[in-house]
Amino acid sequence: MRLIYLSHSCFLLETGTHRLLIDPFLSGNPRAPIKPEAVKCDFILISHGHGDHLGDAVAIAKRNNATIISNYEIATFCGKQGAKTHAQHIGGSHDFPFGRVKLTIAHHGSGYQTDDGFLYLGNPVGFLITTGGKTIYHAGDTGLFMDMQLIGQMNRIDVALLPIGDNFTMGIDDAVKAVEFLKPQVAIPMHYKTFDMIDVDPHEFARKAFAIGARVEVLDIGKSFEF
Ligand code: NI
Ligand code: MN
Protein backbone atom coordinates (compact mmCIF):
# COMPACT_ATOMS: atom_id res chain seq x y z
CA MET A 1 0.00 0.00 0.00
CA ARG A 2 1.42 3.36 -1.03
CA LEU A 3 0.15 6.79 -0.08
CA ILE A 4 1.53 9.75 -2.04
CA TYR A 5 1.13 13.27 -0.67
CA LEU A 6 0.05 15.72 -3.37
CA SER A 7 -0.10 18.73 -0.97
CA HIS A 8 -2.89 20.31 1.09
CA SER A 9 -5.42 17.50 1.78
CA CYS A 10 -4.77 15.66 -1.47
CA PHE A 11 -3.41 12.12 -1.43
CA LEU A 12 -3.15 9.33 -3.97
CA LEU A 13 -3.58 5.87 -2.46
CA GLU A 14 -2.16 3.04 -4.56
CA THR A 15 -3.48 -0.33 -3.43
CA GLY A 16 -1.66 -2.43 -6.01
CA THR A 17 -4.79 -2.89 -8.11
CA HIS A 18 -6.49 0.50 -7.76
CA ARG A 19 -5.61 4.17 -7.48
CA LEU A 20 -7.74 6.34 -5.18
CA LEU A 21 -7.36 10.10 -5.32
CA ILE A 22 -8.61 12.12 -2.34
CA ASP A 23 -9.51 15.85 -2.39
CA PRO A 24 -7.74 16.77 -5.64
CA PHE A 25 -6.93 20.48 -5.26
CA LEU A 26 -4.19 20.92 -7.86
CA SER A 27 -5.13 23.83 -10.20
CA GLY A 28 -4.56 27.10 -8.35
CA ASN A 29 -2.68 25.33 -5.56
CA PRO A 30 0.76 26.94 -5.23
CA ARG A 31 2.21 23.78 -3.66
CA ALA A 32 0.77 21.14 -6.00
CA PRO A 33 3.58 18.90 -7.32
CA ILE A 34 1.64 17.66 -10.34
CA LYS A 35 -0.81 19.00 -12.92
CA PRO A 36 -4.34 17.56 -12.87
CA GLU A 37 -3.78 16.33 -16.46
CA ALA A 38 -1.00 14.03 -15.21
CA VAL A 39 -3.04 12.23 -12.55
CA LYS A 40 -4.14 8.65 -13.17
CA CYS A 41 -6.77 7.15 -10.87
CA ASP A 42 -9.93 5.06 -10.91
CA PHE A 43 -11.72 6.50 -7.89
CA ILE A 44 -11.89 10.05 -6.48
CA LEU A 45 -13.09 10.79 -2.95
CA ILE A 46 -14.29 14.32 -2.15
CA SER A 47 -14.73 15.35 1.50
CA HIS A 48 -16.73 18.56 0.95
CA GLY A 49 -17.67 21.26 -1.53
CA HIS A 50 -14.95 23.85 -0.86
CA GLY A 51 -12.71 24.62 -3.81
CA ASP A 52 -9.56 23.41 -2.07
CA HIS A 53 -11.08 19.88 -1.86
CA LEU A 54 -13.51 19.48 -4.77
CA GLY A 55 -10.79 21.10 -6.85
CA ASP A 56 -10.15 19.36 -10.18
CA ALA A 57 -12.25 16.31 -9.34
CA VAL A 58 -14.72 16.50 -12.23
CA ALA A 59 -12.09 17.05 -14.94
CA ILE A 60 -9.85 14.28 -13.57
CA ALA A 61 -12.82 11.91 -13.19
CA LYS A 62 -13.99 12.46 -16.77
CA ARG A 63 -10.52 12.08 -18.29
CA ASN A 64 -9.83 8.86 -16.33
CA ASN A 65 -13.40 7.52 -16.44
CA ALA A 66 -12.98 7.40 -12.65
CA THR A 67 -15.86 7.17 -10.17
CA ILE A 68 -16.38 10.05 -7.74
CA ILE A 69 -17.33 8.92 -4.23
CA SER A 70 -18.84 11.63 -2.06
CA ASN A 71 -21.94 12.73 -0.21
CA TYR A 72 -25.21 12.69 -2.17
CA GLU A 73 -25.21 16.42 -2.92
CA ILE A 74 -21.64 16.53 -4.26
CA ALA A 75 -22.09 13.27 -6.18
CA THR A 76 -25.22 14.70 -7.84
CA PHE A 77 -23.46 18.00 -8.60
CA CYS A 78 -20.53 16.16 -10.24
CA GLY A 79 -22.85 13.71 -12.01
CA LYS A 80 -24.67 16.60 -13.71
CA GLN A 81 -21.30 17.67 -15.10
CA GLY A 82 -20.80 14.27 -16.70
CA ALA A 83 -18.72 12.43 -14.11
CA LYS A 84 -19.41 8.87 -12.99
CA THR A 85 -20.42 8.99 -9.35
CA HIS A 86 -21.33 6.97 -6.31
CA ALA A 87 -23.33 8.76 -3.61
CA GLN A 88 -23.17 7.85 0.07
CA HIS A 89 -23.88 9.62 3.29
CA ILE A 90 -22.60 9.89 6.82
CA GLY A 91 -22.57 6.58 8.67
CA GLY A 92 -23.02 4.55 5.49
CA SER A 93 -20.46 2.10 4.09
CA HIS A 94 -20.19 0.59 0.64
CA ASP A 95 -18.04 -2.16 -0.89
CA PHE A 96 -16.06 -1.18 -3.98
CA PRO A 97 -13.68 -3.35 -6.03
CA PHE A 98 -10.75 -2.00 -3.95
CA GLY A 99 -12.43 -2.32 -0.54
CA ARG A 100 -14.85 -0.49 1.69
CA VAL A 101 -15.56 3.21 2.23
CA LYS A 102 -17.50 4.61 5.17
CA LEU A 103 -18.42 8.27 5.46
CA THR A 104 -17.84 9.86 8.86
CA ILE A 105 -18.93 13.17 10.31
CA ALA A 106 -16.77 16.27 9.98
CA HIS A 107 -17.48 19.64 11.58
CA HIS A 108 -17.05 22.18 8.81
CA GLY A 109 -18.91 23.78 5.86
CA SER A 110 -19.51 22.38 2.40
CA GLY A 111 -20.85 25.26 0.26
CA TYR A 112 -19.61 25.59 -3.30
CA GLN A 113 -18.82 29.18 -4.17
CA THR A 114 -20.54 30.57 -7.25
CA ASP A 115 -20.66 34.12 -8.66
CA ASP A 116 -23.79 34.92 -6.68
CA GLY A 117 -23.35 33.03 -3.45
CA PHE A 118 -22.99 29.48 -2.27
CA LEU A 119 -24.49 26.32 -3.67
CA TYR A 120 -25.52 23.85 -0.95
CA LEU A 121 -23.41 20.71 -1.25
CA GLY A 122 -24.54 18.80 1.80
CA ASN A 123 -22.57 18.09 4.92
CA PRO A 124 -18.79 17.76 4.99
CA VAL A 125 -17.47 14.25 5.60
CA GLY A 126 -14.39 12.23 6.43
CA PHE A 127 -13.55 8.81 5.03
CA LEU A 128 -12.71 5.45 6.53
CA ILE A 129 -11.16 3.43 3.73
CA THR A 130 -10.52 -0.27 4.27
CA THR A 131 -8.43 -1.92 1.58
CA GLY A 132 -5.90 -4.76 1.50
CA GLY A 133 -6.36 -5.38 5.22
CA LYS A 134 -5.48 -1.76 6.08
CA THR A 135 -7.67 1.07 7.32
CA ILE A 136 -7.00 4.67 6.39
CA TYR A 137 -8.92 7.55 7.96
CA HIS A 138 -8.97 10.85 6.04
CA ALA A 139 -10.64 13.35 8.38
CA GLY A 140 -11.49 15.92 5.68
CA ASP A 141 -11.69 19.46 7.04
CA THR A 142 -12.93 19.33 10.60
CA GLY A 143 -12.66 20.60 14.11
CA LEU A 144 -11.93 18.14 16.88
CA PHE A 145 -14.93 16.04 17.88
CA MET A 146 -15.53 13.54 20.63
CA ASP A 147 -16.78 10.85 18.22
CA MET A 148 -13.19 10.42 17.06
CA GLN A 149 -12.91 8.33 20.20
CA LEU A 150 -15.69 6.09 18.86
CA ILE A 151 -14.03 5.90 15.45
CA GLY A 152 -10.83 4.83 17.22
CA GLN A 153 -12.65 2.24 19.32
CA MET A 154 -14.46 0.66 16.37
CA ASN A 155 -11.61 0.65 13.86
CA ARG A 156 -7.98 -0.35 13.96
CA ILE A 157 -6.65 2.64 12.05
CA ASP A 158 -3.35 2.14 10.29
CA VAL A 159 -2.98 5.67 8.95
CA ALA A 160 -4.88 8.79 10.05
CA LEU A 161 -4.69 11.86 7.80
CA LEU A 162 -5.45 14.87 10.00
CA PRO A 163 -5.73 18.60 9.30
CA ILE A 164 -3.46 20.67 11.56
CA GLY A 165 -3.44 24.14 9.96
CA ASP A 166 -5.82 25.82 12.43
CA ASN A 167 -8.16 28.71 11.51
CA PHE A 168 -10.38 26.58 9.22
CA THR A 169 -9.80 23.20 10.94
CA MET A 170 -8.18 21.68 13.99
CA GLY A 171 -4.91 23.26 15.00
CA ILE A 172 -1.93 21.32 16.32
CA ASP A 173 -3.07 20.81 19.91
CA ASP A 174 -6.54 19.63 18.87
CA ALA A 175 -4.98 17.33 16.25
CA VAL A 176 -2.81 15.79 18.98
CA LYS A 177 -5.99 15.15 20.98
CA ALA A 178 -7.48 13.58 17.83
CA VAL A 179 -4.50 11.22 17.67
CA GLU A 180 -5.14 10.29 21.30
CA PHE A 181 -8.78 9.49 20.43
CA LEU A 182 -8.14 7.67 17.13
CA LYS A 183 -5.05 5.66 18.20
CA PRO A 184 -3.70 5.22 14.67
CA GLN A 185 -0.47 3.35 13.97
CA VAL A 186 0.68 6.50 12.18
CA ALA A 187 -0.74 10.00 11.82
CA ILE A 188 0.11 12.16 8.82
CA PRO A 189 -0.59 15.92 8.97
CA MET A 190 -2.38 17.74 6.16
CA HIS A 191 -4.08 21.08 5.41
CA TYR A 192 -1.16 23.29 6.43
CA LYS A 193 1.20 25.79 4.75
CA THR A 194 -0.84 26.00 1.51
CA PHE A 195 -1.96 29.52 2.46
CA ASP A 196 -0.39 32.01 4.90
CA MET A 197 -3.41 31.60 7.18
CA ILE A 198 -2.59 27.93 7.84
CA ASP A 199 1.19 28.19 7.98
CA VAL A 200 1.94 25.97 10.98
CA ASP A 201 4.94 23.72 11.68
CA PRO A 202 4.09 20.02 11.16
CA HIS A 203 7.14 19.05 13.22
CA GLU A 204 5.58 20.72 16.26
CA PHE A 205 2.63 18.37 15.73
CA ALA A 206 5.06 15.43 15.44
CA ARG A 207 6.85 16.40 18.67
CA LYS A 208 3.65 16.85 20.65
CA ALA A 209 2.20 13.57 19.37
CA PHE A 210 5.46 11.79 20.18
CA ALA A 211 5.17 13.09 23.75
CA ILE A 212 1.93 11.10 24.17
CA GLY A 213 3.49 7.99 22.60
CA ALA A 214 2.12 8.38 19.07
CA ARG A 215 3.94 8.22 15.75
CA VAL A 216 3.68 10.99 13.16
CA GLU A 217 5.11 10.93 9.65
CA VAL A 218 5.51 14.39 8.13
CA LEU A 219 5.29 13.67 4.42
CA ASP A 220 7.10 16.02 2.06
CA ILE A 221 5.03 16.99 -0.95
CA GLY A 222 5.35 14.43 -3.73
CA LYS A 223 6.78 11.83 -1.34
CA SER A 224 5.11 8.58 -0.47
CA PHE A 225 4.51 6.51 2.63
CA GLU A 226 4.43 2.71 2.38
CA PHE A 227 2.60 0.55 4.87
NI1 NI B 1 -13.00 23.40 3.69
MN1 MN C 1 -9.99 23.20 3.24
PDB file of C-alpha atoms and ligand atoms in Angstrom:
ATOM      1  CA  MET A   1       0.000   0.000   0.000  1.00  0.00           C
ATOM      2  CA  ARG A   2       1.418   3.361  -1.028  1.00  0.00           C
ATOM      3  CA  LEU A   3       0.148   6.789  -0.078  1.00  0.00           C
ATOM      4  CA  ILE A   4       1.528   9.750  -2.045  1.00  0.00           C
ATOM      5  CA  TYR A   5       1.134  13.272  -0.669  1.00  0.00           C
ATOM      6  CA  LEU A   6       0.053  15.717  -3.367  1.00  0.00           C
ATOM      7  CA  SER A   7      -0.099  18.725  -0.972  1.00  0.00           C
ATOM      8  CA  HIS A   8      -2.890  20.311   1.086  1.00  0.00           C
ATOM      9  CA  SER A   9      -5.421  17.499   1.784  1.00  0.00           C
ATOM     10  CA  CYS A  10      -4.766  15.658  -1.474  1.00  0.00           C
ATOM     11  CA  PHE A  11      -3.414  12.118  -1.425  1.00  0.00           C
ATOM     12  CA  LEU A  12      -3.149   9.335  -3.966  1.00  0.00           C
ATOM     13  CA  LEU A  13      -3.576   5.868  -2.460  1.00  0.00           C
ATOM     14  CA  GLU A  14      -2.159   3.036  -4.561  1.00  0.00           C
ATOM     15  CA  THR A  15      -3.476  -0.330  -3.428  1.00  0.00           C
ATOM     16  CA  GLY A  16      -1.665  -2.434  -6.010  1.00  0.00           C
ATOM     17  CA  THR A  17      -4.793  -2.885  -8.111  1.00  0.00           C
ATOM     18  CA  HIS A  18      -6.490   0.503  -7.762  1.00  0.00           C
ATOM     19  CA  ARG A  19      -5.613   4.173  -7.476  1.00  0.00           C
ATOM     20  CA  LEU A  20      -7.742   6.336  -5.185  1.00  0.00           C
ATOM     21  CA  LEU A  21      -7.363  10.101  -5.320  1.00  0.00           C
ATOM     22  CA  ILE A  22      -8.612  12.124  -2.337  1.00  0.00           C
ATOM     23  CA  ASP A  23      -9.511  15.851  -2.386  1.00  0.00           C
ATOM     24  CA  PRO A  24      -7.739  16.771  -5.644  1.00  0.00           C
ATOM     25  CA  PHE A  25      -6.931  20.477  -5.257  1.00  0.00           C
ATOM     26  CA  LEU A  26      -4.190  20.920  -7.856  1.00  0.00           C
ATOM     27  CA  SER A  27      -5.132  23.830 -10.197  1.00  0.00           C
ATOM     28  CA  GLY A  28      -4.561  27.097  -8.351  1.00  0.00           C
ATOM     29  CA  ASN A  29      -2.680  25.334  -5.564  1.00  0.00           C
ATOM     30  CA  PRO A  30       0.764  26.939  -5.232  1.00  0.00           C
ATOM     31  CA  ARG A  31       2.206  23.780  -3.656  1.00  0.00           C
ATOM     32  CA  ALA A  32       0.773  21.144  -5.999  1.00  0.00           C
ATOM     33  CA  PRO A  33       3.585  18.900  -7.323  1.00  0.00           C
ATOM     34  CA  ILE A  34       1.640  17.661 -10.341  1.00  0.00           C
ATOM     35  CA  LYS A  35      -0.806  18.998 -12.920  1.00  0.00           C
ATOM     36  CA  PRO A  36      -4.336  17.557 -12.868  1.00  0.00           C
ATOM     37  CA  GLU A  37      -3.783  16.328 -16.456  1.00  0.00           C
ATOM     38  CA  ALA A  38      -1.002  14.035 -15.212  1.00  0.00           C
ATOM     39  CA  VAL A  39      -3.039  12.227 -12.547  1.00  0.00           C
ATOM     40  CA  LYS A  40      -4.140   8.648 -13.168  1.00  0.00           C
ATOM     41  CA  CYS A  41      -6.767   7.146 -10.871  1.00  0.00           C
ATOM     42  CA  ASP A  42      -9.931   5.058 -10.907  1.00  0.00           C
ATOM     43  CA  PHE A  43     -11.723   6.502  -7.888  1.00  0.00           C
ATOM     44  CA  ILE A  44     -11.888  10.046  -6.484  1.00  0.00           C
ATOM     45  CA  LEU A  45     -13.095  10.789  -2.952  1.00  0.00           C
ATOM     46  CA  ILE A  46     -14.293  14.321  -2.153  1.00  0.00           C
ATOM     47  CA  SER A  47     -14.734  15.349   1.496  1.00  0.00           C
ATOM     48  CA  HIS A  48     -16.733  18.561   0.950  1.00  0.00           C
ATOM     49  CA  GLY A  49     -17.674  21.256  -1.532  1.00  0.00           C
ATOM     50  CA  HIS A  50     -14.953  23.846  -0.862  1.00  0.00           C
ATOM     51  CA  GLY A  51     -12.708  24.624  -3.811  1.00  0.00           C
ATOM     52  CA  ASP A  52      -9.557  23.413  -2.070  1.00  0.00           C
ATOM     53  CA  HIS A  53     -11.077  19.884  -1.861  1.00  0.00           C
ATOM     54  CA  LEU A  54     -13.514  19.475  -4.769  1.00  0.00           C
ATOM     55  CA  GLY A  55     -10.787  21.099  -6.853  1.00  0.00           C
ATOM     56  CA  ASP A  56     -10.147  19.357 -10.176  1.00  0.00           C
ATOM     57  CA  ALA A  57     -12.246  16.306  -9.340  1.00  0.00           C
ATOM     58  CA  VAL A  58     -14.724  16.502 -12.226  1.00  0.00           C
ATOM     59  CA  ALA A  59     -12.085  17.055 -14.937  1.00  0.00           C
ATOM     60  CA  ILE A  60      -9.854  14.282 -13.574  1.00  0.00           C
ATOM     61  CA  ALA A  61     -12.819  11.907 -13.192  1.00  0.00           C
ATOM     62  CA  LYS A  62     -13.991  12.457 -16.765  1.00  0.00           C
ATOM     63  CA  ARG A  63     -10.525  12.084 -18.294  1.00  0.00           C
ATOM     64  CA  ASN A  64      -9.834   8.860 -16.334  1.00  0.00           C
ATOM     65  CA  ASN A  65     -13.398   7.523 -16.441  1.00  0.00           C
ATOM     66  CA  ALA A  66     -12.983   7.401 -12.653  1.00  0.00           C
ATOM     67  CA  THR A  67     -15.862   7.170 -10.174  1.00  0.00           C
ATOM     68  CA  ILE A  68     -16.375  10.046  -7.744  1.00  0.00           C
ATOM     69  CA  ILE A  69     -17.334   8.922  -4.235  1.00  0.00           C
ATOM     70  CA  SER A  70     -18.839  11.632  -2.057  1.00  0.00           C
ATOM     71  CA  ASN A  71     -21.938  12.729  -0.215  1.00  0.00           C
ATOM     72  CA  TYR A  72     -25.214  12.688  -2.167  1.00  0.00           C
ATOM     73  CA  GLU A  73     -25.209  16.423  -2.922  1.00  0.00           C
ATOM     74  CA  ILE A  74     -21.637  16.528  -4.258  1.00  0.00           C
ATOM     75  CA  ALA A  75     -22.092  13.273  -6.182  1.00  0.00           C
ATOM     76  CA  THR A  76     -25.224  14.701  -7.837  1.00  0.00           C
ATOM     77  CA  PHE A  77     -23.462  18.002  -8.599  1.00  0.00           C
ATOM     78  CA  CYS A  78     -20.535  16.159 -10.237  1.00  0.00           C
ATOM     79  CA  GLY A  79     -22.848  13.711 -12.012  1.00  0.00           C
ATOM     80  CA  LYS A  80     -24.669  16.599 -13.706  1.00  0.00           C
ATOM     81  CA  GLN A  81     -21.302  17.673 -15.097  1.00  0.00           C
ATOM     82  CA  GLY A  82     -20.804  14.269 -16.698  1.00  0.00           C
ATOM     83  CA  ALA A  83     -18.718  12.433 -14.111  1.00  0.00           C
ATOM     84  CA  LYS A  84     -19.408   8.873 -12.992  1.00  0.00           C
ATOM     85  CA  THR A  85     -20.422   8.991  -9.354  1.00  0.00           C
ATOM     86  CA  HIS A  86     -21.335   6.968  -6.305  1.00  0.00           C
ATOM     87  CA  ALA A  87     -23.334   8.760  -3.611  1.00  0.00           C
ATOM     88  CA  GLN A  88     -23.173   7.848   0.065  1.00  0.00           C
ATOM     89  CA  HIS A  89     -23.885   9.616   3.292  1.00  0.00           C
ATOM     90  CA  ILE A  90     -22.605   9.892   6.822  1.00  0.00           C
ATOM     91  CA  GLY A  91     -22.572   6.585   8.667  1.00  0.00           C
ATOM     92  CA  GLY A  92     -23.020   4.554   5.494  1.00  0.00           C
ATOM     93  CA  SER A  93     -20.463   2.101   4.089  1.00  0.00           C
ATOM     94  CA  HIS A  94     -20.190   0.586   0.640  1.00  0.00           C
ATOM     95  CA  ASP A  95     -18.037  -2.164  -0.886  1.00  0.00           C
ATOM     96  CA  PHE A  96     -16.062  -1.182  -3.979  1.00  0.00           C
ATOM     97  CA  PRO A  97     -13.678  -3.351  -6.034  1.00  0.00           C
ATOM     98  CA  PHE A  98     -10.752  -2.004  -3.953  1.00  0.00           C
ATOM     99  CA  GLY A  99     -12.426  -2.321  -0.536  1.00  0.00           C
ATOM    100  CA  ARG A 100     -14.853  -0.488   1.688  1.00  0.00           C
ATOM    101  CA  VAL A 101     -15.556   3.206   2.231  1.00  0.00           C
ATOM    102  CA  LYS A 102     -17.502   4.612   5.166  1.00  0.00           C
ATOM    103  CA  LEU A 103     -18.422   8.273   5.465  1.00  0.00           C
ATOM    104  CA  THR A 104     -17.844   9.859   8.859  1.00  0.00           C
ATOM    105  CA  ILE A 105     -18.926  13.171  10.314  1.00  0.00           C
ATOM    106  CA  ALA A 106     -16.772  16.271   9.982  1.00  0.00           C
ATOM    107  CA  HIS A 107     -17.481  19.643  11.575  1.00  0.00           C
ATOM    108  CA  HIS A 108     -17.050  22.183   8.814  1.00  0.00           C
ATOM    109  CA  GLY A 109     -18.905  23.776   5.856  1.00  0.00           C
ATOM    110  CA  SER A 110     -19.510  22.384   2.395  1.00  0.00           C
ATOM    111  CA  GLY A 111     -20.847  25.258   0.256  1.00  0.00           C
ATOM    112  CA  TYR A 112     -19.607  25.587  -3.304  1.00  0.00           C
ATOM    113  CA  GLN A 113     -18.820  29.183  -4.167  1.00  0.00           C
ATOM    114  CA  THR A 114     -20.538  30.567  -7.252  1.00  0.00           C
ATOM    115  CA  ASP A 115     -20.662  34.124  -8.657  1.00  0.00           C
ATOM    116  CA  ASP A 116     -23.790  34.924  -6.682  1.00  0.00           C
ATOM    117  CA  GLY A 117     -23.355  33.030  -3.448  1.00  0.00           C
ATOM    118  CA  PHE A 118     -22.986  29.477  -2.270  1.00  0.00           C
ATOM    119  CA  LEU A 119     -24.492  26.315  -3.665  1.00  0.00           C
ATOM    120  CA  TYR A 120     -25.518  23.852  -0.952  1.00  0.00           C
ATOM    121  CA  LEU A 121     -23.408  20.706  -1.254  1.00  0.00           C
ATOM    122  CA  GLY A 122     -24.535  18.798   1.795  1.00  0.00           C
ATOM    123  CA  ASN A 123     -22.566  18.090   4.922  1.00  0.00           C
ATOM    124  CA  PRO A 124     -18.785  17.759   4.995  1.00  0.00           C
ATOM    125  CA  VAL A 125     -17.471  14.254   5.598  1.00  0.00           C
ATOM    126  CA  GLY A 126     -14.392  12.232   6.433  1.00  0.00           C
ATOM    127  CA  PHE A 127     -13.547   8.810   5.027  1.00  0.00           C
ATOM    128  CA  LEU A 128     -12.712   5.454   6.531  1.00  0.00           C
ATOM    129  CA  ILE A 129     -11.155   3.429   3.726  1.00  0.00           C
ATOM    130  CA  THR A 130     -10.515  -0.270   4.272  1.00  0.00           C
ATOM    131  CA  THR A 131      -8.433  -1.923   1.580  1.00  0.00           C
ATOM    132  CA  GLY A 132      -5.898  -4.759   1.496  1.00  0.00           C
ATOM    133  CA  GLY A 133      -6.361  -5.377   5.220  1.00  0.00           C
ATOM    134  CA  LYS A 134      -5.479  -1.759   6.085  1.00  0.00           C
ATOM    135  CA  THR A 135      -7.672   1.066   7.320  1.00  0.00           C
ATOM    136  CA  ILE A 136      -7.002   4.670   6.386  1.00  0.00           C
ATOM    137  CA  TYR A 137      -8.916   7.554   7.956  1.00  0.00           C
ATOM    138  CA  HIS A 138      -8.974  10.853   6.037  1.00  0.00           C
ATOM    139  CA  ALA A 139     -10.644  13.353   8.377  1.00  0.00           C
ATOM    140  CA  GLY A 140     -11.490  15.916   5.679  1.00  0.00           C
ATOM    141  CA  ASP A 141     -11.694  19.464   7.039  1.00  0.00           C
ATOM    142  CA  THR A 142     -12.925  19.332  10.602  1.00  0.00           C
ATOM    143  CA  GLY A 143     -12.659  20.597  14.108  1.00  0.00           C
ATOM    144  CA  LEU A 144     -11.928  18.137  16.880  1.00  0.00           C
ATOM    145  CA  PHE A 145     -14.932  16.037  17.879  1.00  0.00           C
ATOM    146  CA  MET A 146     -15.530  13.535  20.634  1.00  0.00           C
ATOM    147  CA  ASP A 147     -16.783  10.848  18.224  1.00  0.00           C
ATOM    148  CA  MET A 148     -13.195  10.422  17.056  1.00  0.00           C
ATOM    149  CA  GLN A 149     -12.908   8.328  20.201  1.00  0.00           C
ATOM    150  CA  LEU A 150     -15.691   6.092  18.861  1.00  0.00           C
ATOM    151  CA  ILE A 151     -14.029   5.897  15.448  1.00  0.00           C
ATOM    152  CA  GLY A 152     -10.825   4.831  17.217  1.00  0.00           C
ATOM    153  CA  GLN A 153     -12.650   2.242  19.323  1.00  0.00           C
ATOM    154  CA  MET A 154     -14.461   0.665  16.371  1.00  0.00           C
ATOM    155  CA  ASN A 155     -11.611   0.648  13.865  1.00  0.00           C
ATOM    156  CA  ARG A 156      -7.980  -0.352  13.961  1.00  0.00           C
ATOM    157  CA  ILE A 157      -6.653   2.639  12.047  1.00  0.00           C
ATOM    158  CA  ASP A 158      -3.346   2.143  10.292  1.00  0.00           C
ATOM    159  CA  VAL A 159      -2.981   5.674   8.946  1.00  0.00           C
ATOM    160  CA  ALA A 160      -4.877   8.791  10.054  1.00  0.00           C
ATOM    161  CA  LEU A 161      -4.687  11.856   7.798  1.00  0.00           C
ATOM    162  CA  LEU A 162      -5.447  14.869   9.995  1.00  0.00           C
ATOM    163  CA  PRO A 163      -5.725  18.598   9.305  1.00  0.00           C
ATOM    164  CA  ILE A 164      -3.458  20.666  11.563  1.00  0.00           C
ATOM    165  CA  GLY A 165      -3.444  24.141   9.960  1.00  0.00           C
ATOM    166  CA  ASP A 166      -5.821  25.819  12.428  1.00  0.00           C
ATOM    167  CA  ASN A 167      -8.164  28.711  11.515  1.00  0.00           C
ATOM    168  CA  PHE A 168     -10.383  26.576   9.221  1.00  0.00           C
ATOM    169  CA  THR A 169      -9.804  23.203  10.938  1.00  0.00           C
ATOM    170  CA  MET A 170      -8.181  21.683  13.988  1.00  0.00           C
ATOM    171  CA  GLY A 171      -4.907  23.257  14.999  1.00  0.00           C
ATOM    172  CA  ILE A 172      -1.930  21.322  16.316  1.00  0.00           C
ATOM    173  CA  ASP A 173      -3.072  20.808  19.908  1.00  0.00           C
ATOM    174  CA  ASP A 174      -6.537  19.626  18.872  1.00  0.00           C
ATOM    175  CA  ALA A 175      -4.982  17.333  16.246  1.00  0.00           C
ATOM    176  CA  VAL A 176      -2.807  15.786  18.984  1.00  0.00           C
ATOM    177  CA  LYS A 177      -5.990  15.146  20.980  1.00  0.00           C
ATOM    178  CA  ALA A 178      -7.481  13.581  17.825  1.00  0.00           C
ATOM    179  CA  VAL A 179      -4.504  11.216  17.670  1.00  0.00           C
ATOM    180  CA  GLU A 180      -5.136  10.292  21.304  1.00  0.00           C
ATOM    181  CA  PHE A 181      -8.782   9.494  20.427  1.00  0.00           C
ATOM    182  CA  LEU A 182      -8.136   7.670  17.130  1.00  0.00           C
ATOM    183  CA  LYS A 183      -5.054   5.662  18.202  1.00  0.00           C
ATOM    184  CA  PRO A 184      -3.700   5.223  14.667  1.00  0.00           C
ATOM    185  CA  GLN A 185      -0.467   3.351  13.973  1.00  0.00           C
ATOM    186  CA  VAL A 186       0.684   6.499  12.182  1.00  0.00           C
ATOM    187  CA  ALA A 187      -0.735  10.002  11.823  1.00  0.00           C
ATOM    188  CA  ILE A 188       0.111  12.164   8.816  1.00  0.00           C
ATOM    189  CA  PRO A 189      -0.590  15.922   8.971  1.00  0.00           C
ATOM    190  CA  MET A 190      -2.375  17.740   6.155  1.00  0.00           C
ATOM    191  CA  HIS A 191      -4.082  21.079   5.407  1.00  0.00           C
ATOM    192  CA  TYR A 192      -1.161  23.291   6.430  1.00  0.00           C
ATOM    193  CA  LYS A 193       1.197  25.791   4.755  1.00  0.00           C
ATOM    194  CA  THR A 194      -0.836  25.996   1.513  1.00  0.00           C
ATOM    195  CA  PHE A 195      -1.961  29.519   2.462  1.00  0.00           C
ATOM    196  CA  ASP A 196      -0.389  32.009   4.903  1.00  0.00           C
ATOM    197  CA  MET A 197      -3.414  31.602   7.182  1.00  0.00           C
ATOM    198  CA  ILE A 198      -2.591  27.932   7.840  1.00  0.00           C
ATOM    199  CA  ASP A 199       1.193  28.186   7.976  1.00  0.00           C
ATOM    200  CA  VAL A 200       1.938  25.972  10.976  1.00  0.00           C
ATOM    201  CA  ASP A 201       4.939  23.718  11.682  1.00  0.00           C
ATOM    202  CA  PRO A 202       4.092  20.022  11.164  1.00  0.00           C
ATOM    203  CA  HIS A 203       7.141  19.054  13.219  1.00  0.00           C
ATOM    204  CA  GLU A 204       5.582  20.719  16.257  1.00  0.00           C
ATOM    205  CA  PHE A 205       2.629  18.368  15.731  1.00  0.00           C
ATOM    206  CA  ALA A 206       5.057  15.433  15.439  1.00  0.00           C
ATOM    207  CA  ARG A 207       6.855  16.396  18.665  1.00  0.00           C
ATOM    208  CA  LYS A 208       3.650  16.852  20.647  1.00  0.00           C
ATOM    209  CA  ALA A 209       2.201  13.574  19.374  1.00  0.00           C
ATOM    210  CA  PHE A 210       5.455  11.787  20.185  1.00  0.00           C
ATOM    211  CA  ALA A 211       5.171  13.094  23.752  1.00  0.00           C
ATOM    212  CA  ILE A 212       1.931  11.101  24.167  1.00  0.00           C
ATOM    213  CA  GLY A 213       3.492   7.993  22.601  1.00  0.00           C
ATOM    214  CA  ALA A 214       2.125   8.381  19.073  1.00  0.00           C
ATOM    215  CA  ARG A 215       3.936   8.218  15.753  1.00  0.00           C
ATOM    216  CA  VAL A 216       3.684  10.988  13.158  1.00  0.00           C
ATOM    217  CA  GLU A 217       5.106  10.934   9.648  1.00  0.00           C
ATOM    218  CA  VAL A 218       5.509  14.390   8.130  1.00  0.00           C
ATOM    219  CA  LEU A 219       5.293  13.675   4.418  1.00  0.00           C
ATOM    220  CA  ASP A 220       7.100  16.020   2.055  1.00  0.00           C
ATOM    221  CA  ILE A 221       5.029  16.987  -0.950  1.00  0.00           C
ATOM    222  CA  GLY A 222       5.349  14.430  -3.733  1.00  0.00           C
ATOM    223  CA  LYS A 223       6.776  11.835  -1.342  1.00  0.00           C
ATOM    224  CA  SER A 224       5.113   8.576  -0.465  1.00  0.00           C
ATOM    225  CA  PHE A 225       4.505   6.509   2.631  1.00  0.00           C
ATOM    226  CA  GLU A 226       4.428   2.708   2.379  1.00  0.00           C
ATOM    227  CA  PHE A 227       2.601   0.550   4.870  1.00  0.00           C
TER     228      PHE A 227
HETATM  229 NI    NI B   1     -13.004  23.401   3.688  1.00  0.00          NI
HETATM  230 MN    MN B   2      -9.993  23.198   3.235  1.00  0.00          MN
END
